Amino acid sequence: MSDCLFCKIIRGEIPSTKVYEDDSVLAFRDINPQAPTHILVIPKTHISGVSEICAQNASIAAHCLEVCAMVAKQEQLDGGFRVVSNCGADAGQTVNHLHFHVLGGKVLNTDMA
Ligand code: AMP
Ligand code: ZN
């Protein structure tokens, strides 16, 4: 996806602060952190959001969650953390490339909606 912001980050056309990378997943710091630790975990293949997860790409989505756990350990979020994926306009998704927010480093607000 040539005009997708996160695809541009994957290609290195837009800078990011990477915290983890492998062949299929990238994790980097959110530019507008909502908690002391706020990391975005994304697949390197373009999937528009959770609504597009299917049998063909479920393994990469699962690997994203594995990386969420890894970066939470790396960031020493031992007291707990939250993983969020906004999907679609009603949820406030602003970048249409699947991403998991990893939030922690403080006691988080428990409002879910
Ligand atoms: P969402 O609103 O769930 O689609 O989340 C998109 C997230 O991407 C927001 O938390 C933004 O702060 C973050 N974001 C937007 N542009 C960048 C960027 N260039 N580098 C890092 N994070 C970004
Ligand atoms: Zn993309």
mmCIF file with all atom_site columns, C-alpha atoms and ligand atoms in Angstrom:
data_model
loop_
_atom_site.group_PDB
_atom_site.id
_atom_site.type_symbol
_atom_site.label_atom_id
_atom_site.label_alt_id
_atom_site.label_comp_id
_atom_site.label_asym_id
_atom_site.label_entity_id
_atom_site.label_seq_id
_atom_site.pdbx_PDB_ins_code
_atom_site.Cartn_x
_atom_site.Cartn_y
_atom_site.Cartn_z
_atom_site.occupancy
_atom_site.B_iso_or_equiv
_atom_site.pdbx_formal_charge
_atom_site.auth_seq_id
_atom_site.auth_comp_id
_atom_site.auth_asym_id
_atom_site.auth_atom_id
_atom_site.pdbx_PDB_model_num
ATOM   1   C  CA  . MET A 1 1   ? 0.000   0.000   0.000  1.00 0.00 ? 1   MET A CA  1
ATOM   2   C  CA  . SER A 1 2   ? 1.965   2.996   -1.272 1.00 0.00 ? 2   SER A CA  1
ATOM   3   C  CA  . ASP A 1 3   ? 0.041   5.693   0.611  1.00 0.00 ? 3   ASP A CA  1
ATOM   4   C  CA  . CYS A 1 4   ? -0.414  3.861   3.930  1.00 0.00 ? 4   CYS A CA  1
ATOM   5   C  CA  . LEU A 1 5   ? 1.381   5.627   6.812  1.00 0.00 ? 5   LEU A CA  1
ATOM   6   C  CA  . PHE A 1 6   ? 2.442   2.420   8.557  1.00 0.00 ? 6   PHE A CA  1
ATOM   7   C  CA  . CYS A 1 7   ? 3.581   0.806   5.281  1.00 0.00 ? 7   CYS A CA  1
ATOM   8   C  CA  . LYS A 1 8   ? 5.773   3.902   4.836  1.00 0.00 ? 8   LYS A CA  1
ATOM   9   C  CA  . ILE A 1 9   ? 7.193   3.375   8.344  1.00 0.00 ? 9   ILE A CA  1
ATOM   10  C  CA  . ILE A 1 10  ? 7.900   -0.291  7.470  1.00 0.00 ? 10  ILE A CA  1
ATOM   11  C  CA  . ARG A 1 11  ? 9.717   0.802   4.296  1.00 0.00 ? 11  ARG A CA  1
ATOM   12  C  CA  . GLY A 1 12  ? 11.727  3.390   6.283  1.00 0.00 ? 12  GLY A CA  1
ATOM   13  C  CA  . GLU A 1 13  ? 10.225  6.324   4.362  1.00 0.00 ? 13  GLU A CA  1
ATOM   14  C  CA  . ILE A 1 14  ? 8.945   7.801   7.640  1.00 0.00 ? 14  ILE A CA  1
ATOM   15  C  CA  . PRO A 1 15  ? 11.159  7.560   10.746 1.00 0.00 ? 15  PRO A CA  1
ATOM   16  C  CA  . SER A 1 16  ? 10.079  5.639   13.820 1.00 0.00 ? 16  SER A CA  1
ATOM   17  C  CA  . THR A 1 17  ? 11.536  4.631   17.144 1.00 0.00 ? 17  THR A CA  1
ATOM   18  C  CA  . LYS A 1 18  ? 11.712  0.865   16.758 1.00 0.00 ? 18  LYS A CA  1
ATOM   19  C  CA  . VAL A 1 19  ? 11.666  -1.354  19.823 1.00 0.00 ? 19  VAL A CA  1
ATOM   20  C  CA  . TYR A 1 20  ? 11.409  -4.734  18.058 1.00 0.00 ? 20  TYR A CA  1
ATOM   21  C  CA  . GLU A 1 21  ? 11.585  -6.028  14.506 1.00 0.00 ? 21  GLU A CA  1
ATOM   22  C  CA  . ASP A 1 22  ? 11.638  -9.401  12.784 1.00 0.00 ? 22  ASP A CA  1
ATOM   23  C  CA  . ASP A 1 23  ? 10.756  -10.685 9.307  1.00 0.00 ? 23  ASP A CA  1
ATOM   24  C  CA  . SER A 1 24  ? 7.023   -10.196 9.709  1.00 0.00 ? 24  SER A CA  1
ATOM   25  C  CA  . VAL A 1 25  ? 6.351   -7.760  12.583 1.00 0.00 ? 25  VAL A CA  1
ATOM   26  C  CA  . LEU A 1 26  ? 7.531   -4.289  13.624 1.00 0.00 ? 26  LEU A CA  1
ATOM   27  C  CA  . ALA A 1 27  ? 7.026   -2.565  16.983 1.00 0.00 ? 27  ALA A CA  1
ATOM   28  C  CA  . PHE A 1 28  ? 7.696   1.139   17.504 1.00 0.00 ? 28  PHE A CA  1
ATOM   29  C  CA  . ARG A 1 29  ? 6.798   3.929   19.917 1.00 0.00 ? 29  ARG A CA  1
ATOM   30  C  CA  . ASP A 1 30  ? 3.565   5.817   19.370 1.00 0.00 ? 30  ASP A CA  1
ATOM   31  C  CA  . ILE A 1 31  ? 4.233   9.437   18.378 1.00 0.00 ? 31  ILE A CA  1
ATOM   32  C  CA  . ASN A 1 32  ? 1.490   10.657  20.746 1.00 0.00 ? 32  ASN A CA  1
ATOM   33  C  CA  . PRO A 1 33  ? 1.799   8.426   23.818 1.00 0.00 ? 33  PRO A CA  1
ATOM   34  C  CA  . GLN A 1 34  ? -1.280  7.925   25.997 1.00 0.00 ? 34  GLN A CA  1
ATOM   35  C  CA  . ALA A 1 35  ? 0.701   6.226   28.781 1.00 0.00 ? 35  ALA A CA  1
ATOM   36  C  CA  . PRO A 1 36  ? 4.372   6.196   29.924 1.00 0.00 ? 36  PRO A CA  1
ATOM   37  C  CA  . THR A 1 37  ? 4.847   3.189   27.624 1.00 0.00 ? 37  THR A CA  1
ATOM   38  C  CA  . HIS A 1 38  ? 2.841   3.244   24.386 1.00 0.00 ? 38  HIS A CA  1
ATOM   39  C  CA  . ILE A 1 39  ? 4.044   0.958   21.630 1.00 0.00 ? 39  ILE A CA  1
ATOM   40  C  CA  . LEU A 1 40  ? 2.409   0.010   18.333 1.00 0.00 ? 40  LEU A CA  1
ATOM   41  C  CA  . VAL A 1 41  ? 2.834   -3.547  17.055 1.00 0.00 ? 41  VAL A CA  1
ATOM   42  C  CA  . ILE A 1 42  ? 2.104   -4.003  13.341 1.00 0.00 ? 42  ILE A CA  1
ATOM   43  C  CA  . PRO A 1 43  ? 2.390   -6.744  10.733 1.00 0.00 ? 43  PRO A CA  1
ATOM   44  C  CA  . LYS A 1 44  ? 4.735   -5.965  7.838  1.00 0.00 ? 44  LYS A CA  1
ATOM   45  C  CA  . THR A 1 45  ? 2.059   -7.067  5.396  1.00 0.00 ? 45  THR A CA  1
ATOM   46  C  CA  . HIS A 1 46  ? -0.803  -4.630  4.926  1.00 0.00 ? 46  HIS A CA  1
ATOM   47  C  CA  . ILE A 1 47  ? -3.955  -5.797  6.724  1.00 0.00 ? 47  ILE A CA  1
ATOM   48  C  CA  . SER A 1 48  ? -6.442  -2.963  7.165  1.00 0.00 ? 48  SER A CA  1
ATOM   49  C  CA  . GLY A 1 49  ? -7.637  -3.921  10.646 1.00 0.00 ? 49  GLY A CA  1
ATOM   50  C  CA  . VAL A 1 50  ? -9.013  -6.652  12.900 1.00 0.00 ? 50  VAL A CA  1
ATOM   51  C  CA  . SER A 1 51  ? -12.047 -6.988  10.603 1.00 0.00 ? 51  SER A CA  1
ATOM   52  C  CA  . GLU A 1 52  ? -9.720  -8.278  7.868  1.00 0.00 ? 52  GLU A CA  1
ATOM   53  C  CA  . ILE A 1 53  ? -8.151  -11.044 9.972  1.00 0.00 ? 53  ILE A CA  1
ATOM   54  C  CA  . CYS A 1 54  ? -9.000  -14.405 8.394  1.00 0.00 ? 54  CYS A CA  1
ATOM   55  C  CA  . ALA A 1 55  ? -7.633  -17.944 8.101  1.00 0.00 ? 55  ALA A CA  1
ATOM   56  C  CA  . GLN A 1 56  ? -5.023  -16.823 5.555  1.00 0.00 ? 56  GLN A CA  1
ATOM   57  C  CA  . ASN A 1 57  ? -3.424  -14.186 7.807  1.00 0.00 ? 57  ASN A CA  1
ATOM   58  C  CA  . ALA A 1 58  ? -4.384  -15.319 11.336 1.00 0.00 ? 58  ALA A CA  1
ATOM   59  C  CA  . SER A 1 59  ? -0.875  -16.610 12.040 1.00 0.00 ? 59  SER A CA  1
ATOM   60  C  CA  . ILE A 1 60  ? 0.646   -13.164 11.492 1.00 0.00 ? 60  ILE A CA  1
ATOM   61  C  CA  . ALA A 1 61  ? -2.021  -11.593 13.699 1.00 0.00 ? 61  ALA A CA  1
ATOM   62  C  CA  . ALA A 1 62  ? -1.212  -14.163 16.383 1.00 0.00 ? 62  ALA A CA  1
ATOM   63  C  CA  . HIS A 1 63  ? 2.471   -13.363 16.012 1.00 0.00 ? 63  HIS A CA  1
ATOM   64  C  CA  . CYS A 1 64  ? 1.641   -9.687  16.575 1.00 0.00 ? 64  CYS A CA  1
ATOM   65  C  CA  . LEU A 1 65  ? 0.126   -10.666 19.929 1.00 0.00 ? 65  LEU A CA  1
ATOM   66  C  CA  . GLU A 1 66  ? 3.207   -12.725 20.741 1.00 0.00 ? 66  GLU A CA  1
ATOM   67  C  CA  . VAL A 1 67  ? 5.299   -9.606  20.043 1.00 0.00 ? 67  VAL A CA  1
ATOM   68  C  CA  . CYS A 1 68  ? 2.975   -7.554  22.292 1.00 0.00 ? 68  CYS A CA  1
ATOM   69  C  CA  . ALA A 1 69  ? 3.902   -9.923  25.123 1.00 0.00 ? 69  ALA A CA  1
ATOM   70  C  CA  . MET A 1 70  ? 7.596   -9.700  24.227 1.00 0.00 ? 70  MET A CA  1
ATOM   71  C  CA  . VAL A 1 71  ? 7.721   -5.902  24.184 1.00 0.00 ? 71  VAL A CA  1
ATOM   72  C  CA  . ALA A 1 72  ? 5.747   -5.723  27.443 1.00 0.00 ? 72  ALA A CA  1
ATOM   73  C  CA  . LYS A 1 73  ? 8.458   -7.872  29.049 1.00 0.00 ? 73  LYS A CA  1
ATOM   74  C  CA  . GLN A 1 74  ? 11.183  -5.810  27.372 1.00 0.00 ? 74  GLN A CA  1
ATOM   75  C  CA  . GLU A 1 75  ? 9.593   -2.613  28.731 1.00 0.00 ? 75  GLU A CA  1
ATOM   76  C  CA  . GLN A 1 76  ? 9.263   -4.250  32.169 1.00 0.00 ? 76  GLN A CA  1
ATOM   77  C  CA  . LEU A 1 77  ? 5.513   -3.716  32.356 1.00 0.00 ? 77  LEU A CA  1
ATOM   78  C  CA  . ASP A 1 78  ? 5.441   -6.183  35.220 1.00 0.00 ? 78  ASP A CA  1
ATOM   79  C  CA  . GLY A 1 79  ? 2.456   -4.554  36.913 1.00 0.00 ? 79  GLY A CA  1
ATOM   80  C  CA  . GLY A 1 80  ? 0.286   -5.179  33.860 1.00 0.00 ? 80  GLY A CA  1
ATOM   81  C  CA  . PHE A 1 81  ? -0.490  -3.629  30.525 1.00 0.00 ? 81  PHE A CA  1
ATOM   82  C  CA  . ARG A 1 82  ? -3.303  -3.242  27.999 1.00 0.00 ? 82  ARG A CA  1
ATOM   83  C  CA  . VAL A 1 83  ? -3.464  -4.323  24.353 1.00 0.00 ? 83  VAL A CA  1
ATOM   84  C  CA  . VAL A 1 84  ? -5.972  -2.406  22.214 1.00 0.00 ? 84  VAL A CA  1
ATOM   85  C  CA  . SER A 1 85  ? -6.832  -2.544  18.525 1.00 0.00 ? 85  SER A CA  1
ATOM   86  C  CA  . ASN A 1 86  ? -9.305  0.023   17.239 1.00 0.00 ? 86  ASN A CA  1
ATOM   87  C  CA  . CYS A 1 87  ? -11.209 -1.165  14.182 1.00 0.00 ? 87  CYS A CA  1
ATOM   88  C  CA  . GLY A 1 88  ? -13.255 1.181   12.037 1.00 0.00 ? 88  GLY A CA  1
ATOM   89  C  CA  . ALA A 1 89  ? -14.576 4.697   12.401 1.00 0.00 ? 89  ALA A CA  1
ATOM   90  C  CA  . ASP A 1 90  ? -16.785 4.087   15.451 1.00 0.00 ? 90  ASP A CA  1
ATOM   91  C  CA  . ALA A 1 91  ? -13.759 2.794   17.347 1.00 0.00 ? 91  ALA A CA  1
ATOM   92  C  CA  . GLY A 1 92  ? -11.631 5.763   16.299 1.00 0.00 ? 92  GLY A CA  1
ATOM   93  C  CA  . GLN A 1 93  ? -9.246  3.919   14.009 1.00 0.00 ? 93  GLN A CA  1
ATOM   94  C  CA  . THR A 1 94  ? -7.181  6.600   12.280 1.00 0.00 ? 94  THR A CA  1
ATOM   95  C  CA  . VAL A 1 95  ? -4.575  4.444   10.500 1.00 0.00 ? 95  VAL A CA  1
ATOM   96  C  CA  . ASN A 1 96  ? -6.044  1.676   8.381  1.00 0.00 ? 96  ASN A CA  1
ATOM   97  C  CA  . HIS A 1 97  ? -3.191  -0.775  8.884  1.00 0.00 ? 97  HIS A CA  1
ATOM   98  C  CA  . LEU A 1 98  ? -3.701  -3.386  11.618 1.00 0.00 ? 98  LEU A CA  1
ATOM   99  C  CA  . HIS A 1 99  ? -1.992  -2.290  14.816 1.00 0.00 ? 99  HIS A CA  1
ATOM   100 C  CA  . PHE A 1 100 ? -2.042  -3.288  18.425 1.00 0.00 ? 100 PHE A CA  1
ATOM   101 C  CA  . HIS A 1 101 ? -1.455  -0.572  21.027 1.00 0.00 ? 101 HIS A CA  1
ATOM   102 C  CA  . VAL A 1 102 ? 0.547   -1.794  24.034 1.00 0.00 ? 102 VAL A CA  1
ATOM   103 C  CA  . LEU A 1 103 ? -0.095  0.599   26.915 1.00 0.00 ? 103 LEU A CA  1
ATOM   104 C  CA  . GLY A 1 104 ? 1.391   0.517   30.384 1.00 0.00 ? 104 GLY A CA  1
ATOM   105 C  CA  . GLY A 1 105 ? 3.704   2.044   32.938 1.00 0.00 ? 105 GLY A CA  1
ATOM   106 C  CA  . LYS A 1 106 ? 0.892   3.444   35.072 1.00 0.00 ? 106 LYS A CA  1
ATOM   107 C  CA  . VAL A 1 107 ? -2.438  2.324   36.528 1.00 0.00 ? 107 VAL A CA  1
ATOM   108 C  CA  . LEU A 1 108 ? -4.668  2.547   33.466 1.00 0.00 ? 108 LEU A CA  1
ATOM   109 C  CA  . ASN A 1 109 ? -8.168  3.980   33.299 1.00 0.00 ? 109 ASN A CA  1
ATOM   110 C  CA  . THR A 1 110 ? -10.599 1.051   33.295 1.00 0.00 ? 110 THR A CA  1
ATOM   111 C  CA  . ASP A 1 111 ? -13.283 2.647   31.098 1.00 0.00 ? 111 ASP A CA  1
ATOM   112 C  CA  . MET A 1 112 ? -13.733 0.330   28.118 1.00 0.00 ? 112 MET A CA  1
ATOM   113 C  CA  . ALA A 1 113 ? -16.007 2.552   26.027 1.00 0.00 ? 113 ALA A CA  1
HETATM 114 P  P1  . AMP B 2 .   ? -5.574  4.423   15.935 1.00 0.00 ? 1   AMP B P1  1
HETATM 115 O  O1  . AMP B 2 .   ? -6.201  5.748   16.299 1.00 0.00 ? 1   AMP B O1  1
HETATM 116 O  O2  . AMP B 2 .   ? -6.004  3.287   16.809 1.00 0.00 ? 1   AMP B O2  1
HETATM 117 O  O3  . AMP B 2 .   ? -5.722  4.136   14.458 1.00 0.00 ? 1   AMP B O3  1
HETATM 118 O  O4  . AMP B 2 .   ? -4.027  4.579   16.258 1.00 0.00 ? 1   AMP B O4  1
HETATM 119 C  C1  . AMP B 2 .   ? -3.138  5.191   15.398 1.00 0.00 ? 1   AMP B C1  1
HETATM 120 C  C2  . AMP B 2 .   ? -1.957  5.595   16.245 1.00 0.00 ? 1   AMP B C2  1
HETATM 121 O  O5  . AMP B 2 .   ? -0.883  5.900   15.400 1.00 0.00 ? 1   AMP B O5  1
HETATM 122 C  C3  . AMP B 2 .   ? -2.204  6.831   17.127 1.00 0.00 ? 1   AMP B C3  1
HETATM 123 O  O6  . AMP B 2 .   ? -2.036  6.469   18.499 1.00 0.00 ? 1   AMP B O6  1
HETATM 124 C  C4  . AMP B 2 .   ? -1.145  7.818   16.648 1.00 0.00 ? 1   AMP B C4  1
HETATM 125 O  O7  . AMP B 2 .   ? -0.596  8.596   17.694 1.00 0.00 ? 1   AMP B O7  1
HETATM 126 C  C5  . AMP B 2 .   ? -0.122  6.909   16.027 1.00 0.00 ? 1   AMP B C5  1
HETATM 127 N  N1  . AMP B 2 .   ? 0.718   7.514   15.016 1.00 0.00 ? 1   AMP B N1  1
HETATM 128 C  C6  . AMP B 2 .   ? 0.330   8.284   13.961 1.00 0.00 ? 1   AMP B C6  1
HETATM 129 N  N2  . AMP B 2 .   ? 1.395   8.629   13.221 1.00 0.00 ? 1   AMP B N2  1
HETATM 130 C  C7  . AMP B 2 .   ? 2.477   8.056   13.808 1.00 0.00 ? 1   AMP B C7  1
HETATM 131 C  C8  . AMP B 2 .   ? 3.881   8.052   13.521 1.00 0.00 ? 1   AMP B C8  1
HETATM 132 N  N3  . AMP B 2 .   ? 4.404   8.713   12.463 1.00 0.00 ? 1   AMP B N3  1
HETATM 133 N  N4  . AMP B 2 .   ? 4.708   7.393   14.350 1.00 0.00 ? 1   AMP B N4  1
HETATM 134 C  C9  . AMP B 2 .   ? 4.212   6.731   15.422 1.00 0.00 ? 1   AMP B C9  1
HETATM 135 N  N5  . AMP B 2 .   ? 2.913   6.688   15.754 1.00 0.00 ? 1   AMP B N5  1
HETATM 136 C  C10 . AMP B 2 .   ? 2.054   7.356   14.956 1.00 0.00 ? 1   AMP B C10 1
HETATM 137 ZN ZN  . ZN  B 3 .   ? -0.204  -0.431  5.421  1.00 0.00 ? 2   ZN  B ZN  1
#
